[in-house]
Amino acid sequence: MSSRRSSFRRKEKPAFDRFKDHCRHFTAFMFSNVGIILLVTFYTIGGAFIFQAIEIFEYERLKLEKPHRFIARNFSGEALTRIWDLTSENISFFDRRVYRRRVNDVLLEYQRAIVKKQLKGPDVEQWSFSGAFLYSLTVITTIGYGNITPQSEWGKLVTILYAIIGMPLFLLYLSNIGDVLAKSFKWIYSKVCLCRICPGVAKRRIIRERRKMRQLARALQLHDMENARGSSSYSSSNSTSTSNSSSSGDYSRSSKHSSSLVDVPFSGSDSDIEREIRGSTDEITVPVTVCIFVMVGYILWGALLFGRWEDWNYLDGSYFCLISLSSIGFGDLVPGDRVITADRDKVEVSFILCAVYLLLGMAVIAMCFNLMQEQVVHNIRAVKRGFKACFRCRSS
C-alpha cells in the first residue's frame, strides 16, 4: 500500500508545473474567439469605470481647491461692458475705423468664448457611465468623436496607456471575429444562394454546369480539328503519309490543348455530384456585389435605429453609421440625449444597442473586406490562367 501511494505521489506534477499549465490553458482560452469578445467587453467596461473615477475625482478636487474656475462667467455682460467702455472713450467718433476694429475684436472674442463653452459642455455630466463607456469604445476603435475628452492630466496619461494596449487588442478582435463571420457567411451563402441545402436543386445546377463545360470542350476540339485539317491539307503537296502523320500529330496536340483548357470531370455519377455538393465551403468565393449589399444593408439598418433614437433623418443616420464604422469619426454627429444620460449610474437600453452595433459592425466590415479580397484574388488567378492558356495556344 505504501509503495502504491508513493508511486502515485511521484506521478503528480509539481505545483509550479500545474500553475504553468493552468496559465497556458487560460491564455489559450482568452485568445480564442469567445475569449477575445469577453476580453474586449470587460476591457471597455473597466476603462469606463477608470475614466469616470479619475475625471469625477479631479473635478471634485479642483472644485474645492479652485472654486473660482467653476463660477459661470457672463460672457454677454462682459462683452457689452467692453463695448460701452470703447464707446465712452471715443464718444465723438473721431476715428471710426479704429473704433469699428476694436468693437469687431470684442465681438469675435465673445463668439469664440461661446463656441468653446458649447463644445466643452458640462464638466462632469459627460462622464456618466454611458459617456465614459462610449469614450473608452471610441479610443480602442480609433473612431475618436471628440465630444468627450479628459480634462485632467491623469485622464490624459491613462488614455495614452489605455490606447496602447486597447488598439492591438481590438485589431486582434477584428481579425478573429472577421474570420469566424466570413466562414459562417460562406456556409450560409453555399446553403442558401448555391442551393446546397436542397440536394435536388444543387444536383441539377451541377449537371447544367458540367453540360455547359462539356459543350464548350467539344466546340474547342472541333475548332482545333478544323485548324489541324486545314494546315495538313495545305502542307500535303509531297506525300500522303506525311500529311496523315502531321494531321494525327496536330489532332493529338489540339486534343491535349482542349483538355488543358477545360479541366473538368465529365463523369456524371451520383457519387461525384454528392461529393461536390458536400464539399468544403473554404473553396467557395462570395461575389463582391453580395459583400457590398451586406455592408449597405447594415448601414441602412443602423440609420433606421439611430434615426429613431436621435430624431435624425435617414441621410444623417446613414452618414453617422458610415463615418463611425469606417473609424473616420468626424464628430459632427454623435449619439446624444437618448444614448448618453446625465445620471452617473443609469444605463439606457439604446446605449447598449449602440455599443453592440459599433462592435459588431466593425467586425462585419472586416468580414466583407476579407471576402472581397478572396474574390479579387480568385479573379486575378483566373485571369492569370487565361493568359497562360492564350500564350500556350500561340506557342503551339
Tab-separated table of C-alpha atoms in Angstrom:
chain	number	residue	atom	x	y	z
A	1	MET	CA	0.000	0.000	0.000
A	2	SER	CA	2.754	2.395	0.906
A	3	SER	CA	4.571	1.706	-2.391
A	4	ARG	CA	1.413	2.463	-4.369
A	5	ARG	CA	0.885	5.751	-2.519
A	6	SER	CA	4.488	6.731	-3.067
A	7	SER	CA	4.263	5.924	-6.806
A	8	PHE	CA	1.012	7.918	-7.050
A	9	ARG	CA	2.674	10.867	-5.379
A	10	ARG	CA	5.613	10.620	-7.746
A	11	LYS	CA	3.299	10.846	-10.773
A	12	GLU	CA	1.779	14.109	-9.588
A	13	LYS	CA	3.241	17.245	-11.182
A	14	PRO	CA	4.820	19.893	-9.021
A	15	ALA	CA	2.759	22.895	-8.063
A	16	PHE	CA	4.728	25.234	-10.315
A	17	ASP	CA	4.185	22.995	-13.368
A	18	ARG	CA	0.473	22.784	-12.655
A	19	PHE	CA	0.384	26.566	-12.327
A	20	LYS	CA	2.105	26.937	-15.718
A	21	ASP	CA	-0.381	24.523	-17.302
A	22	HIS	CA	-3.324	26.479	-15.895
A	23	CYS	CA	-1.827	29.751	-17.140
A	24	ARG	CA	-1.282	28.243	-20.585
A	25	HIS	CA	-4.884	26.996	-20.790
A	26	PHE	CA	-6.213	30.332	-19.537
A	27	THR	CA	-4.158	32.270	-22.112
A	28	ALA	CA	-5.327	29.970	-24.913
A	29	PHE	CA	-8.945	30.496	-23.870
A	30	MET	CA	-8.580	34.275	-23.585
A	31	PHE	CA	-7.150	34.488	-27.098
A	32	SER	CA	-9.811	32.233	-28.561
A	33	ASN	CA	-12.879	33.689	-30.266
A	34	VAL	CA	-15.083	33.708	-27.170
A	35	GLY	CA	-12.202	34.898	-25.010
A	36	ILE	CA	-11.431	37.811	-27.334
A	37	ILE	CA	-15.038	39.007	-27.200
A	38	LEU	CA	-15.112	38.804	-23.412
A	39	LEU	CA	-11.707	40.455	-23.155
A	40	VAL	CA	-12.714	43.421	-25.331
A	41	THR	CA	-16.020	43.810	-23.476
A	42	PHE	CA	-14.512	43.742	-19.987
A	43	TYR	CA	-11.589	45.906	-21.085
A	44	THR	CA	-14.020	48.575	-22.313
A	45	ILE	CA	-16.173	48.350	-19.173
A	46	GLY	CA	-13.101	48.553	-16.945
A	47	GLY	CA	-11.848	51.575	-18.874
A	48	ALA	CA	-15.233	53.256	-18.433
A	49	PHE	CA	-15.063	52.852	-14.638
A	50	ILE	CA	-11.442	54.057	-14.550
A	51	PHE	CA	-12.034	57.198	-16.628
A	52	GLN	CA	-15.227	58.000	-14.761
A	53	ALA	CA	-13.484	57.739	-11.392
A	54	ILE	CA	-10.469	59.799	-12.486
A	55	GLU	CA	-12.423	62.650	-14.052
A	56	ILE	CA	-15.007	62.911	-11.279
A	57	PHE	CA	-12.277	62.824	-8.609
A	58	GLU	CA	-10.297	65.553	-10.377
A	59	TYR	CA	-13.443	67.628	-10.811
A	60	GLU	CA	-14.301	67.445	-7.108
A	61	ARG	CA	-10.705	68.215	-6.105
A	62	LEU	CA	-10.433	71.273	-8.326
A	63	LYS	CA	-13.851	72.438	-7.209
A	64	LEU	CA	-12.597	72.555	-3.626
A	65	GLU	CA	-9.137	73.984	-4.333
A	66	LYS	CA	-10.023	76.489	-7.082
A	67	PRO	CA	-13.708	77.326	-6.817
A	68	HIS	CA	-13.341	80.484	-8.919
A	69	ARG	CA	-12.758	78.346	-12.020
A	70	PHE	CA	-16.242	76.866	-11.740
A	71	ILE	CA	-18.138	80.149	-11.443
A	72	ALA	CA	-20.229	80.674	-14.535
A	73	ARG	CA	-18.980	83.668	-16.483
A	74	ASN	CA	-21.375	86.149	-18.016
A	75	PHE	CA	-19.817	86.453	-21.465
A	76	SER	CA	-22.616	88.636	-22.778
A	77	GLY	CA	-22.297	91.127	-19.914
A	78	GLU	CA	-18.523	91.284	-20.254
A	79	ALA	CA	-18.763	91.931	-23.995
A	80	LEU	CA	-21.363	94.665	-23.534
A	81	THR	CA	-19.256	96.329	-20.822
A	82	ARG	CA	-16.161	96.388	-23.037
A	83	ILE	CA	-18.134	97.824	-25.960
A	84	TRP	CA	-19.579	100.505	-23.668
A	85	ASP	CA	-16.103	101.440	-22.445
A	86	LEU	CA	-14.842	101.742	-26.012
A	87	THR	CA	-17.847	103.887	-26.921
A	88	SER	CA	-17.354	106.196	-23.934
A	89	GLU	CA	-13.665	106.617	-24.779
A	90	ASN	CA	-14.462	107.558	-28.373
A	91	ILE	CA	-17.767	109.329	-27.885
A	92	SER	CA	-17.027	111.869	-30.587
A	93	PHE	CA	-16.248	109.088	-33.083
A	94	PHE	CA	-13.089	110.903	-34.119
A	95	ASP	CA	-11.572	107.747	-35.662
A	96	ARG	CA	-14.364	105.477	-36.827
A	97	ARG	CA	-12.078	102.871	-38.368
A	98	VAL	CA	-10.213	102.228	-35.119
A	99	TYR	CA	-13.497	102.105	-33.186
A	100	ARG	CA	-15.041	99.573	-35.557
A	101	ARG	CA	-11.913	97.414	-35.483
A	102	ARG	CA	-11.890	97.303	-31.658
A	103	VAL	CA	-15.601	96.522	-31.465
A	104	ASN	CA	-15.150	93.730	-34.036
A	105	ASP	CA	-12.324	92.270	-31.921
A	106	VAL	CA	-14.572	92.245	-28.848
A	107	LEU	CA	-17.402	90.526	-30.727
A	108	LEU	CA	-15.001	87.960	-32.194
A	109	GLU	CA	-13.684	87.071	-28.722
A	110	TYR	CA	-17.273	86.786	-27.489
A	111	GLN	CA	-18.164	84.366	-30.312
A	112	ARG	CA	-15.090	82.229	-29.642
A	113	ALA	CA	-15.866	82.044	-25.926
A	114	ILE	CA	-19.461	80.953	-26.576
A	115	VAL	CA	-18.399	78.303	-29.119
A	116	LYS	CA	-15.714	76.952	-26.775
A	117	LYS	CA	-18.212	76.730	-23.934
A	118	GLN	CA	-20.711	74.855	-26.077
A	119	LEU	CA	-18.099	72.425	-27.400
A	120	LYS	CA	-16.691	71.748	-23.951
A	121	GLY	CA	-20.099	71.083	-22.457
A	122	PRO	CA	-20.699	70.316	-18.785
A	123	ASP	CA	-17.608	69.325	-16.842
A	124	VAL	CA	-18.948	66.298	-15.016
A	125	GLU	CA	-22.229	65.316	-16.658
A	126	GLN	CA	-20.448	63.948	-19.708
A	127	TRP	CA	-18.590	61.434	-17.504
A	128	SER	CA	-21.598	59.311	-16.657
A	129	PHE	CA	-21.097	55.593	-17.154
A	130	SER	CA	-22.653	55.760	-20.605
A	131	GLY	CA	-20.393	58.619	-21.659
A	132	ALA	CA	-17.273	57.006	-20.188
A	133	PHE	CA	-18.050	53.687	-21.892
A	134	LEU	CA	-18.560	55.424	-25.228
A	135	TYR	CA	-15.276	57.271	-24.728
A	136	SER	CA	-13.437	54.006	-23.997
A	137	LEU	CA	-15.015	52.400	-27.054
A	138	THR	CA	-14.025	55.274	-29.335
A	139	VAL	CA	-10.443	55.122	-28.041
A	140	ILE	CA	-9.783	51.443	-28.786
A	141	THR	CA	-11.736	51.507	-32.075
A	142	THR	CA	-9.847	54.665	-33.200
A	143	ILE	CA	-13.167	56.383	-34.042
A	144	GLY	CA	-12.465	59.355	-31.780
A	145	TYR	CA	-15.589	61.503	-31.974
A	146	GLY	CA	-14.025	64.209	-29.823
A	147	ASN	CA	-17.211	65.181	-27.986
A	148	ILE	CA	-15.890	63.673	-24.727
A	149	THR	CA	-12.286	64.391	-23.779
A	150	PRO	CA	-10.371	64.103	-20.488
A	151	GLN	CA	-9.605	67.394	-18.781
A	152	SER	CA	-7.234	66.148	-16.090
A	153	GLU	CA	-3.575	65.216	-16.515
A	154	TRP	CA	-4.150	61.738	-15.089
A	155	GLY	CA	-7.004	61.199	-17.519
A	156	LYS	CA	-4.776	62.065	-20.484
A	157	LEU	CA	-1.971	59.818	-19.206
A	158	VAL	CA	-4.327	56.872	-18.656
A	159	THR	CA	-5.798	57.438	-22.126
A	160	ILE	CA	-2.343	57.018	-23.667
A	161	LEU	CA	-1.686	53.767	-21.817
A	162	TYR	CA	-5.232	52.550	-22.414
A	163	ALA	CA	-4.933	53.128	-26.183
A	164	ILE	CA	-1.510	51.452	-26.420
A	165	ILE	CA	-2.974	48.223	-25.009
A	166	GLY	CA	-6.516	48.525	-26.367
A	167	MET	CA	-5.868	49.171	-30.055
A	168	PRO	CA	-3.852	45.961	-30.696
A	169	LEU	CA	-6.443	44.054	-28.697
A	170	PHE	CA	-9.226	45.428	-30.869
A	171	LEU	CA	-7.295	44.623	-34.055
A	172	LEU	CA	-6.958	41.051	-32.815
A	173	TYR	CA	-10.706	41.037	-32.169
A	174	LEU	CA	-11.393	42.224	-35.733
A	175	SER	CA	-9.063	39.578	-37.184
A	176	ASN	CA	-10.515	36.621	-35.257
A	177	ILE	CA	-14.182	37.586	-35.361
A	178	GLY	CA	-13.878	38.643	-39.010
A	179	ASP	CA	-12.572	35.185	-39.948
A	180	VAL	CA	-15.350	33.464	-37.981
A	181	LEU	CA	-18.034	35.620	-39.597
A	182	ALA	CA	-16.502	35.042	-43.035
A	183	LYS	CA	-16.630	31.251	-42.616
A	184	SER	CA	-20.184	31.440	-41.293
A	185	PHE	CA	-21.282	33.681	-44.149
A	186	LYS	CA	-19.662	31.308	-46.676
A	187	TRP	CA	-21.640	28.421	-45.182
A	188	ILE	CA	-24.902	30.399	-45.325
A	189	TYR	CA	-24.160	31.538	-48.875
A	190	SER	CA	-23.455	27.975	-50.004
A	191	LYS	CA	-26.630	26.650	-48.399
A	192	VAL	CA	-28.986	29.429	-49.479
A	193	CYS	CA	-27.615	31.054	-52.638
A	194	LEU	CA	-25.895	27.970	-54.082
A	195	CYS	CA	-28.840	25.738	-53.034
A	196	ARG	CA	-26.689	23.213	-51.181
A	197	ILE	CA	-29.453	22.928	-48.635
A	198	CYS	CA	-31.657	21.384	-51.387
A	199	PRO	CA	-29.739	18.414	-52.869
A	200	GLY	CA	-32.073	18.118	-55.858
A	201	VAL	CA	-31.648	21.749	-56.931
A	202	ALA	CA	-27.892	21.631	-56.329
A	203	LYS	CA	-27.601	18.412	-58.341
A	204	ARG	CA	-29.448	19.901	-61.306
A	205	ARG	CA	-27.297	23.032	-61.142
A	206	ILE	CA	-24.056	20.994	-61.148
A	207	ILE	CA	-25.306	18.850	-64.065
A	208	ARG	CA	-26.120	22.014	-66.071
A	209	GLU	CA	-22.686	23.452	-65.353
A	210	ARG	CA	-20.976	20.222	-66.412
A	211	ARG	CA	-23.081	20.034	-69.569
A	212	LYS	CA	-22.062	23.588	-70.477
A	213	MET	CA	-18.396	22.811	-69.848
A	214	ARG	CA	-18.657	19.631	-71.920
A	215	GLN	CA	-20.226	21.515	-74.820
A	216	LEU	CA	-17.503	24.141	-74.604
A	217	ALA	CA	-14.803	21.452	-74.634
A	218	ARG	CA	-16.368	19.777	-77.686
A	219	ALA	CA	-16.547	23.086	-79.524
A	220	LEU	CA	-12.891	23.718	-78.795
A	221	GLN	CA	-11.952	20.227	-80.010
A	222	LEU	CA	-13.896	20.678	-83.269
A	223	HIS	CA	-12.293	24.063	-83.843
A	224	ASP	CA	-8.803	22.650	-83.283
A	225	MET	CA	-9.535	19.681	-85.559
A	226	GLU	CA	-10.636	22.004	-88.357
A	227	ASN	CA	-7.483	24.077	-87.969
A	228	ALA	CA	-5.346	20.930	-87.968
A	229	ARG	CA	-7.045	19.591	-91.113
A	230	GLY	CA	-6.620	22.896	-92.894
A	231	SER	CA	-2.940	23.088	-92.092
A	232	SER	CA	-2.420	19.436	-93.056
A	233	SER	CA	-4.227	19.814	-96.420
A	234	TYR	CA	-2.199	22.932	-97.157
A	235	SER	CA	1.087	21.152	-96.488
A	236	SER	CA	0.170	17.805	-98.185
A	237	SER	CA	1.752	18.509	-101.599
A	238	ASN	CA	4.593	15.976	-101.216
A	239	SER	CA	3.158	12.741	-99.806
A	240	THR	CA	0.006	11.379	-98.230
A	241	SER	CA	1.840	9.650	-95.413
A	242	THR	CA	3.479	12.863	-94.262
A	243	SER	CA	0.099	14.625	-94.199
A	244	ASN	CA	-1.503	11.812	-92.211
A	245	SER	CA	1.245	11.869	-89.628
A	246	SER	CA	1.085	15.680	-89.330
A	247	SER	CA	-2.717	15.680	-89.048
A	248	SER	CA	-2.637	12.990	-86.402
A	249	GLY	CA	0.057	14.927	-84.539
A	250	ASP	CA	-1.918	18.169	-84.806
A	251	TYR	CA	-5.056	16.399	-83.707
A	252	SER	CA	-3.376	14.916	-80.656
A	253	ARG	CA	-1.871	18.304	-79.853
A	254	SER	CA	-5.241	20.019	-80.260
A	255	SER	CA	-6.969	17.437	-78.099
A	256	LYS	CA	-4.356	17.969	-75.390
A	257	HIS	CA	-4.823	21.714	-75.668
A	258	SER	CA	-8.604	21.486	-75.362
A	259	SER	CA	-8.362	19.170	-72.396
A	260	SER	CA	-5.928	21.546	-70.697
A	261	LEU	CA	-8.231	24.486	-71.269
A	262	VAL	CA	-11.219	22.758	-69.759
A	263	ASP	CA	-10.056	20.589	-66.918
A	264	VAL	CA	-13.366	19.424	-65.514
A	265	PRO	CA	-14.539	15.944	-64.651
A	266	PHE	CA	-17.147	14.768	-67.163
A	267	SER	CA	-18.343	11.841	-65.137
A	268	GLY	CA	-21.942	12.341	-64.213
A	269	SER	CA	-22.069	9.722	-61.498
A	270	ASP	CA	-24.089	10.450	-58.395
A	271	SER	CA	-21.104	9.882	-56.117
A	272	ASP	CA	-19.090	12.679	-57.766
A	273	ILE	CA	-22.039	15.047	-57.631
A	274	GLU	CA	-22.763	14.254	-53.978
A	275	ARG	CA	-19.088	14.744	-53.177
A	276	GLU	CA	-19.159	18.160	-54.854
A	277	ILE	CA	-22.363	19.148	-53.055
A	278	ARG	CA	-20.958	18.163	-49.673
A	279	GLY	CA	-17.588	19.741	-50.426
A	280	SER	CA	-15.845	22.175	-48.127
A	281	THR	CA	-17.059	25.776	-48.087
A	282	ASP	CA	-13.471	27.075	-47.979
A	283	GLU	CA	-13.294	26.758	-51.773
A	284	ILE	CA	-16.367	28.979	-52.251
A	285	THR	CA	-15.875	32.655	-53.082
A	286	VAL	CA	-18.601	35.179	-52.331
A	287	PRO	CA	-19.212	37.788	-55.066
A	288	VAL	CA	-18.200	41.372	-54.392
A	289	THR	CA	-21.754	42.583	-55.048
A	290	VAL	CA	-23.074	40.405	-52.211
A	291	CYS	CA	-20.488	41.864	-49.807
A	292	ILE	CA	-21.381	45.421	-50.838
A	293	PHE	CA	-25.076	44.602	-50.384
A	294	VAL	CA	-24.366	43.323	-46.844
A	295	MET	CA	-22.438	46.487	-45.897
A	296	VAL	CA	-25.075	48.814	-47.350
A	297	GLY	CA	-27.858	46.868	-45.627
A	298	TYR	CA	-26.089	47.048	-42.262
A	299	ILE	CA	-25.544	50.805	-42.631
A	300	LEU	CA	-29.185	51.385	-43.581
A	301	TRP	CA	-30.343	49.285	-40.617
A	302	GLY	CA	-28.192	51.410	-38.298
A	303	ALA	CA	-29.572	54.572	-39.891
A	304	LEU	CA	-33.090	53.394	-39.052
A	305	LEU	CA	-32.148	52.666	-35.419
A	306	PHE	CA	-30.280	55.935	-34.785
A	307	GLY	CA	-32.965	57.863	-36.609
A	308	ARG	CA	-35.486	56.646	-34.031
A	309	TRP	CA	-33.191	57.283	-31.037
A	310	GLU	CA	-31.741	60.651	-32.029
A	311	ASP	CA	-34.532	62.078	-34.208
A	312	TRP	CA	-32.193	62.184	-37.194
A	313	ASN	CA	-33.349	61.910	-40.768
A	314	TYR	CA	-32.344	58.943	-42.893
A	315	LEU	CA	-29.437	60.740	-44.542
A	316	ASP	CA	-27.896	61.857	-41.233
A	317	GLY	CA	-28.274	58.368	-39.773
A	318	SER	CA	-26.595	56.751	-42.779
A	319	TYR	CA	-23.844	59.367	-42.701
A	320	PHE	CA	-23.197	58.743	-38.992
A	321	CYS	CA	-23.102	54.945	-39.408
A	322	LEU	CA	-20.687	55.110	-42.343
A	323	ILE	CA	-18.359	57.583	-40.601
A	324	SER	CA	-18.407	55.509	-37.405
A	325	LEU	CA	-17.947	52.049	-38.942
A	326	SER	CA	-15.120	53.297	-41.168
A	327	SER	CA	-13.430	54.708	-37.997
A	328	ILE	CA	-13.251	58.197	-39.536
A	329	GLY	CA	-15.223	59.789	-36.700
A	330	PHE	CA	-15.598	63.464	-37.647
A	331	GLY	CA	-17.607	64.148	-34.503
A	332	ASP	CA	-20.181	66.438	-36.116
A	333	LEU	CA	-22.873	63.849	-35.369
A	334	VAL	CA	-22.570	61.858	-32.137
A	335	PRO	CA	-25.013	59.839	-30.007
A	336	GLY	CA	-26.651	62.388	-27.717
A	337	ASP	CA	-29.552	62.679	-25.314
A	338	ARG	CA	-31.120	59.275	-25.922
A	339	VAL	CA	-27.878	57.332	-25.530
A	340	ILE	CA	-25.762	59.312	-23.038
A	341	THR	CA	-27.596	60.353	-19.905
A	342	ALA	CA	-26.574	62.765	-17.167
A	343	ASP	CA	-27.238	60.166	-14.488
A	344	ARG	CA	-23.949	58.572	-13.456
A	345	ASP	CA	-25.419	55.151	-12.758
A	346	LYS	CA	-28.233	54.937	-15.312
A	347	VAL	CA	-27.655	52.935	-18.488
A	348	GLU	CA	-30.123	53.157	-21.358
A	349	VAL	CA	-31.007	50.130	-23.481
A	350	SER	CA	-30.369	52.227	-26.584
A	351	PHE	CA	-26.833	52.854	-25.333
A	352	ILE	CA	-26.158	49.108	-25.073
A	353	LEU	CA	-27.510	48.568	-28.580
A	354	CYS	CA	-25.340	51.439	-29.842
A	355	ALA	CA	-22.181	49.824	-28.422
A	356	VAL	CA	-23.156	46.399	-29.781
A	357	TYR	CA	-23.882	47.936	-33.188
A	358	LEU	CA	-20.428	49.532	-33.371
A	359	LEU	CA	-18.555	46.430	-32.170
A	360	LEU	CA	-20.463	44.043	-34.425
A	361	GLY	CA	-20.494	46.449	-37.345
A	362	MET	CA	-16.731	46.859	-37.492
A	363	ALA	CA	-16.400	43.056	-37.442
A	364	VAL	CA	-18.936	42.825	-40.303
A	365	ILE	CA	-16.945	45.385	-42.303
A	366	ALA	CA	-13.767	43.358	-41.691
A	367	MET	CA	-15.614	40.193	-42.809
A	368	CYS	CA	-16.776	41.844	-46.040
A	369	PHE	CA	-13.274	43.122	-46.821
A	370	ASN	CA	-11.909	39.622	-46.210
A	371	LEU	CA	-14.453	38.047	-48.562
A	372	MET	CA	-13.884	40.698	-51.235
A	373	GLN	CA	-10.143	40.126	-51.002
A	374	GLU	CA	-10.648	36.396	-51.616
A	375	GLN	CA	-12.886	37.115	-54.617
A	376	VAL	CA	-10.376	39.567	-56.124
A	377	VAL	CA	-7.515	37.088	-55.644
A	378	HIS	CA	-9.631	34.348	-57.257
A	379	ASN	CA	-10.391	36.565	-60.266
A	380	ILE	CA	-6.736	37.558	-60.662
A	381	ARG	CA	-5.713	33.898	-60.642
A	382	ALA	CA	-8.380	33.102	-63.250
A	383	VAL	CA	-7.093	35.910	-65.493
A	384	LYS	CA	-3.548	34.630	-64.995
A	385	ARG	CA	-4.603	31.116	-66.058
A	386	GLY	CA	-6.368	32.586	-69.093
A	387	PHE	CA	-3.242	34.479	-70.172
A	388	LYS	CA	-1.134	31.347	-69.757
A	389	ALA	CA	-3.595	29.351	-71.874
A	390	CYS	CA	-3.542	32.026	-74.602
A	391	PHE	CA	0.255	32.112	-74.733
A	392	ARG	CA	0.363	28.307	-74.775
A	393	CYS	CA	-2.101	28.292	-77.668
A	394	ARG	CA	0.019	30.742	-79.682
A	395	SER	CA	3.239	28.878	-78.992
A	396	SER	CA	1.685	25.559	-80.075
